[in-house]
Amino acid sequence: MRIDKINYICNDCKAQAIFKSYKKARADGWAVGEDYVDCYCPECAPAHRLGGANGKTTAPRHWLPEGYEQLSFEIK
């Protein structure tokens, strides 16, 4: 039995769309996981791409103690 259409539901906002294949879904901006279970709409997908590069990390946000910060660089 061949499935003609696949229903995709965003894991974050529950938006729905129907595509003929995962390749068409990805071409339309949807993020589809390797296991084809997790998928995210084009609006939610950027937060789930590239892992830590988009801020999805458990590292602390402040690298320096409170009150300390870098003001500028001097390049000579």
PDB file of C-alpha atoms in Angstrom:
ATOM      1  CA  MET A   1       0.000   0.000   0.000  1.00  0.00           C
ATOM      2  CA  ARG A   2       1.477   3.325  -1.046  1.00  0.00           C
ATOM      3  CA  ILE A   3       0.852   6.444   1.025  1.00  0.00           C
ATOM      4  CA  ASP A   4       0.147   9.398  -1.263  1.00  0.00           C
ATOM      5  CA  LYS A   5       0.241  12.110   1.394  1.00  0.00           C
ATOM      6  CA  ILE A   6       2.024  12.481   4.725  1.00  0.00           C
ATOM      7  CA  ASN A   7       0.606  14.675   7.478  1.00  0.00           C
ATOM      8  CA  TYR A   8       3.275  16.661   9.341  1.00  0.00           C
ATOM      9  CA  ILE A   9       2.508  18.192  12.756  1.00  0.00           C
ATOM     10  CA  CYS A  10       4.973  20.613  14.361  1.00  0.00           C
ATOM     11  CA  ASN A  11       6.175  19.352  17.752  1.00  0.00           C
ATOM     12  CA  ASP A  12       6.281  22.901  19.167  1.00  0.00           C
ATOM     13  CA  CYS A  13       3.256  24.859  17.895  1.00  0.00           C
ATOM     14  CA  LYS A  14       1.175  21.960  16.493  1.00  0.00           C
ATOM     15  CA  ALA A  15       0.919  23.538  13.010  1.00  0.00           C
ATOM     16  CA  GLN A  16      -0.111  21.005  10.358  1.00  0.00           C
ATOM     17  CA  ALA A  17       0.794  20.528   6.708  1.00  0.00           C
ATOM     18  CA  ILE A  18       0.477  17.739   4.155  1.00  0.00           C
ATOM     19  CA  PHE A  19       3.292  16.806   1.758  1.00  0.00           C
ATOM     20  CA  LYS A  20       3.915  13.950  -0.635  1.00  0.00           C
ATOM     21  CA  SER A  21       7.392  13.237   0.736  1.00  0.00           C
ATOM     22  CA  TYR A  22       9.816  14.392   3.396  1.00  0.00           C
ATOM     23  CA  LYS A  23      11.974  15.941   0.661  1.00  0.00           C
ATOM     24  CA  LYS A  24       9.125  18.287  -0.304  1.00  0.00           C
ATOM     25  CA  ALA A  25       8.545  19.110   3.358  1.00  0.00           C
ATOM     26  CA  ARG A  26      12.224  19.983   3.831  1.00  0.00           C
ATOM     27  CA  ALA A  27      12.193  22.044   0.616  1.00  0.00           C
ATOM     28  CA  ASP A  28       9.259  24.015   2.033  1.00  0.00           C
ATOM     29  CA  GLY A  29      11.255  24.844   5.188  1.00  0.00           C
ATOM     30  CA  TRP A  30      10.091  22.111   7.548  1.00  0.00           C
ATOM     31  CA  ALA A  31      12.739  20.463   9.735  1.00  0.00           C
ATOM     32  CA  VAL A  32      12.284  16.685   9.655  1.00  0.00           C
ATOM     33  CA  GLY A  33      14.378  14.538  11.983  1.00  0.00           C
ATOM     34  CA  GLU A  34      16.525  11.601  10.889  1.00  0.00           C
ATOM     35  CA  ASP A  35      13.999   9.173  12.340  1.00  0.00           C
ATOM     36  CA  TYR A  36      11.111  11.028  10.588  1.00  0.00           C
ATOM     37  CA  VAL A  37       9.252  11.268  13.908  1.00  0.00           C
ATOM     38  CA  ASP A  38      10.252  14.761  15.010  1.00  0.00           C
ATOM     39  CA  CYS A  39       9.296  17.631  12.717  1.00  0.00           C
ATOM     40  CA  TYR A  40       9.051  21.398  13.105  1.00  0.00           C
ATOM     41  CA  CYS A  41       7.308  24.049  10.992  1.00  0.00           C
ATOM     42  CA  PRO A  42       9.379  26.753   9.230  1.00  0.00           C
ATOM     43  CA  GLU A  43       8.756  29.215  12.085  1.00  0.00           C
ATOM     44  CA  CYS A  44       9.900  26.828  14.846  1.00  0.00           C
ATOM     45  CA  ALA A  45      12.644  25.045  12.871  1.00  0.00           C
ATOM     46  CA  PRO A  46      15.499  27.584  13.279  1.00  0.00           C
ATOM     47  CA  ALA A  47      15.576  27.035  17.042  1.00  0.00           C
ATOM     48  CA  HIS A  48      16.113  23.300  16.495  1.00  0.00           C
ATOM     49  CA  ARG A  49      18.790  23.535  13.815  1.00  0.00           C
ATOM     50  CA  LEU A  50      22.553  23.617  14.474  1.00  0.00           C
ATOM     51  CA  GLY A  51      22.243  22.663  18.145  1.00  0.00           C
ATOM     52  CA  GLY A  52      24.398  24.885  20.345  1.00  0.00           C
ATOM     53  CA  ALA A  53      24.993  27.425  17.604  1.00  0.00           C
ATOM     54  CA  ASN A  54      21.433  28.712  18.103  1.00  0.00           C
ATOM     55  CA  GLY A  55      21.649  28.904  21.883  1.00  0.00           C
ATOM     56  CA  LYS A  56      20.360  25.396  22.603  1.00  0.00           C
ATOM     57  CA  THR A  57      22.969  24.603  25.205  1.00  0.00           C
ATOM     58  CA  THR A  58      23.058  23.997  28.928  1.00  0.00           C
ATOM     59  CA  ALA A  59      26.176  26.134  29.438  1.00  0.00           C
ATOM     60  CA  PRO A  60      25.750  29.169  31.688  1.00  0.00           C
ATOM     61  CA  ARG A  61      24.969  32.408  29.879  1.00  0.00           C
ATOM     62  CA  HIS A  62      27.364  34.540  31.966  1.00  0.00           C
ATOM     63  CA  TRP A  63      30.993  33.573  31.527  1.00  0.00           C
ATOM     64  CA  LEU A  64      32.331  36.322  33.794  1.00  0.00           C
ATOM     65  CA  PRO A  65      31.225  37.124  37.334  1.00  0.00           C
ATOM     66  CA  GLU A  66      28.601  39.827  37.816  1.00  0.00           C
ATOM     67  CA  GLY A  67      30.053  43.308  37.436  1.00  0.00           C
ATOM     68  CA  TYR A  68      32.846  42.219  35.102  1.00  0.00           C
ATOM     69  CA  GLU A  69      32.549  42.632  31.373  1.00  0.00           C
ATOM     70  CA  GLN A  70      34.750  43.303  28.395  1.00  0.00           C
ATOM     71  CA  LEU A  71      34.377  46.873  27.206  1.00  0.00           C
ATOM     72  CA  SER A  72      36.404  46.976  23.970  1.00  0.00           C
ATOM     73  CA  PHE A  73      39.366  45.694  22.019  1.00  0.00           C
ATOM     74  CA  GLU A  74      42.286  47.827  20.963  1.00  0.00           C
ATOM     75  CA  ILE A  75      43.862  46.630  17.728  1.00  0.00           C
ATOM     76  CA  LYS A  76      47.214  48.133  16.783  1.00  0.00           C
TER      77      LYS A  76
END
